[in-house]
Coordinates of C-alpha atoms in Angstrom, one line a residue:
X1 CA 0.0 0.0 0.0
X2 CA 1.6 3.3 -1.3
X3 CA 0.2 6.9 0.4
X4 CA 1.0 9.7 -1.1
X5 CA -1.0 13.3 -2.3
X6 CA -1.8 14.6 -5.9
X7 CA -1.5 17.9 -5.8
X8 CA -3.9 19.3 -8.3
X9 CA -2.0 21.4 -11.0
X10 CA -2.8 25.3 -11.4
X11 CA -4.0 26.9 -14.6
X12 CA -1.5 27.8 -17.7
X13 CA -0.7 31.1 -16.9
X14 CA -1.4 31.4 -13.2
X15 CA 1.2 31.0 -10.3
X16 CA 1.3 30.6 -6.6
X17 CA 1.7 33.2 -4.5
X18 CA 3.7 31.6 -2.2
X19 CA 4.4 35.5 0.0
X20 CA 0.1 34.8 0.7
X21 CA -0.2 33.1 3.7
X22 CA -3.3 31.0 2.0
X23 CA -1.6 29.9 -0.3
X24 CA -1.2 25.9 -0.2
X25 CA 2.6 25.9 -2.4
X26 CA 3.9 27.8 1.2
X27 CA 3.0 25.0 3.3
X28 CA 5.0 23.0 0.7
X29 CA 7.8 25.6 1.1
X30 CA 7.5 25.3 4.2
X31 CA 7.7 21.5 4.9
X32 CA 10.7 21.2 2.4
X33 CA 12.5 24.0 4.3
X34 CA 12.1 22.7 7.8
X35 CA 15.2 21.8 9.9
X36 CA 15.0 18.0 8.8
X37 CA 12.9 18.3 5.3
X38 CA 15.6 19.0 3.4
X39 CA 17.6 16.4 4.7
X40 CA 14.9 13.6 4.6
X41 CA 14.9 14.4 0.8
X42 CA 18.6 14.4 0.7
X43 CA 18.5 11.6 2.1
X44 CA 16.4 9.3 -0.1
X45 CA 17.6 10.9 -3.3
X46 CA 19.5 7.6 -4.4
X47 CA 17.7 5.0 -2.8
X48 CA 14.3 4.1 -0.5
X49 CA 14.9 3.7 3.1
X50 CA 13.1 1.8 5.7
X51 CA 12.0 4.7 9.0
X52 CA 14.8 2.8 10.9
X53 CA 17.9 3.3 7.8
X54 CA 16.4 7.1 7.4
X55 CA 17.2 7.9 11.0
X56 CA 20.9 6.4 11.0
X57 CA 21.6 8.5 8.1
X58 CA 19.9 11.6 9.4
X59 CA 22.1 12.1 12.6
X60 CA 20.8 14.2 15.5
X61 CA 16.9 14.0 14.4
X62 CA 14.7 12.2 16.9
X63 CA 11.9 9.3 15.8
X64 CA 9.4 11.8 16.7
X65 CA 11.0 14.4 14.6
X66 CA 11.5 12.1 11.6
X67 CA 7.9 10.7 11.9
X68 CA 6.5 14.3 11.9
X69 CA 8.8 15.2 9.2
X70 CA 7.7 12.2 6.8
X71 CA 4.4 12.9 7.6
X72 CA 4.2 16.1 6.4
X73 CA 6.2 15.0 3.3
X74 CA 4.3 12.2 2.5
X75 CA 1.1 14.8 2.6
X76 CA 2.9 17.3 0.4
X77 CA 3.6 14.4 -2.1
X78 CA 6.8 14.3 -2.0
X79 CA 7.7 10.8 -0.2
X80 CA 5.8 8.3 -0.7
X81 CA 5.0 5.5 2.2
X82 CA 4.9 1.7 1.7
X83 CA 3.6 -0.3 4.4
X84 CA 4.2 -4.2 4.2
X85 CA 1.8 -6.0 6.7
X86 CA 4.3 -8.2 8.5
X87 CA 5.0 -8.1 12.3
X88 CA 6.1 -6.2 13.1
X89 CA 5.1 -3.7 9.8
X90 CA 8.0 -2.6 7.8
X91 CA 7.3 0.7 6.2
X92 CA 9.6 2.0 3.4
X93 CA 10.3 5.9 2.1
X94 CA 10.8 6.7 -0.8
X95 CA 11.0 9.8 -3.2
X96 CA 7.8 10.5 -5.8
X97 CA 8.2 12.1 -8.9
X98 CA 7.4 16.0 -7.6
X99 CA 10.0 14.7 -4.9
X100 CA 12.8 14.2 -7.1
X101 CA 11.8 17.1 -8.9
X102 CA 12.6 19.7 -5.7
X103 CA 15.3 17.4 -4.0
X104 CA 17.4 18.0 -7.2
X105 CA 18.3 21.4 -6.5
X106 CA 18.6 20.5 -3.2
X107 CA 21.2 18.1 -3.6
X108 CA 23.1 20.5 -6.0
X109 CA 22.8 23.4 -3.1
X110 CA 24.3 20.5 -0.5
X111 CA 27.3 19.5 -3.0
X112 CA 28.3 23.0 -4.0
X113 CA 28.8 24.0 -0.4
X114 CA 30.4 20.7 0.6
X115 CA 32.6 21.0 -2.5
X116 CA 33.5 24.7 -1.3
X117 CA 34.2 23.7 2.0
X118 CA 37.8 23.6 3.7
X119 CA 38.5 20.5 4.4
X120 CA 39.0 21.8 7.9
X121 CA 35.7 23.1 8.4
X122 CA 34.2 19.5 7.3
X123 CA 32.2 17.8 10.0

C-alpha cells in the first residue's frame, strides 16, 4: 500500500503566490524547508529507506522528529509510504516524482557547499 498526495496542477498562466499566507505551495515551502525536510529528501535521493535506515543517516533527528517530518512529506507528495503487513510492519520511504523534482536542486545546493568547504571546516 503506497500513500502519497496529488497535488492538483494550477491553470497555464497562473502561479502561486507563495508570499500569501493561504496559499497551499507555502506549506510546501514550508515543509521542504524545515530543519530536517531538506535532509529527509537528501537523504532518499538515491535509494528508498526503511524509517529505521532514514534515521541512521539523518544524525541528531529524533523518531518523533522524523515521523512528523515524513508525515508532512508524504502529505505534500513528495515521499511516498509503503507499508508491508508483517510483524512487526515494515514501512519503506521513498522519493515521488514531484520529490525528485525539488530534492534536485537541493542536492546541488548541499554539493556546492560541501565542494566549497575547507577540508578543515568538514564535519
Amino acid at each position: 500500500m503506497v500513500e502519497g498526495v496529488q497535488h492538483r496542477r494550477v491553470e497555464a498562466g497562473q502561479r502561486y503566490d507563495v508570499l500569501h499566507t493561504d496559499c497551499p505551495a507555502r506549506d510546501v515551502v514550508n515543509h521542504v524547508t524545515s530543519r530536517w525536510g531538506a535532509w529527509v529528501l537528501i537523504s532518499l535521493r538515491s535509494k528508498d529507506l526503511r524509517f529505521y535506515e532514514l534515521r541512521e543517516s539523518i544524525q541528531g533527528i529524533s523518531e518523533k522528529m522524523l515521523a512528523q517530518t515524513l508525515r508532512a512529506l508524504v502529505q505534500d507528495g513528495l515521499v511516498w509510504r509503503e507499508v508491508e503487513p508483517t510483524t512487526p510492519p515494515q514501512v519503506t520511504y521513498g522519493l515521488t516524482e514531484f520529490g525528485r523534482d525539488i530534492g534536485e536542486p537541493l542536492t546541488e545546493l548541499f554539493d556546492r557547499i560541501t565542494q566549497r568547504l575547507s577540508p578543515s571546516s568538514a564535519g
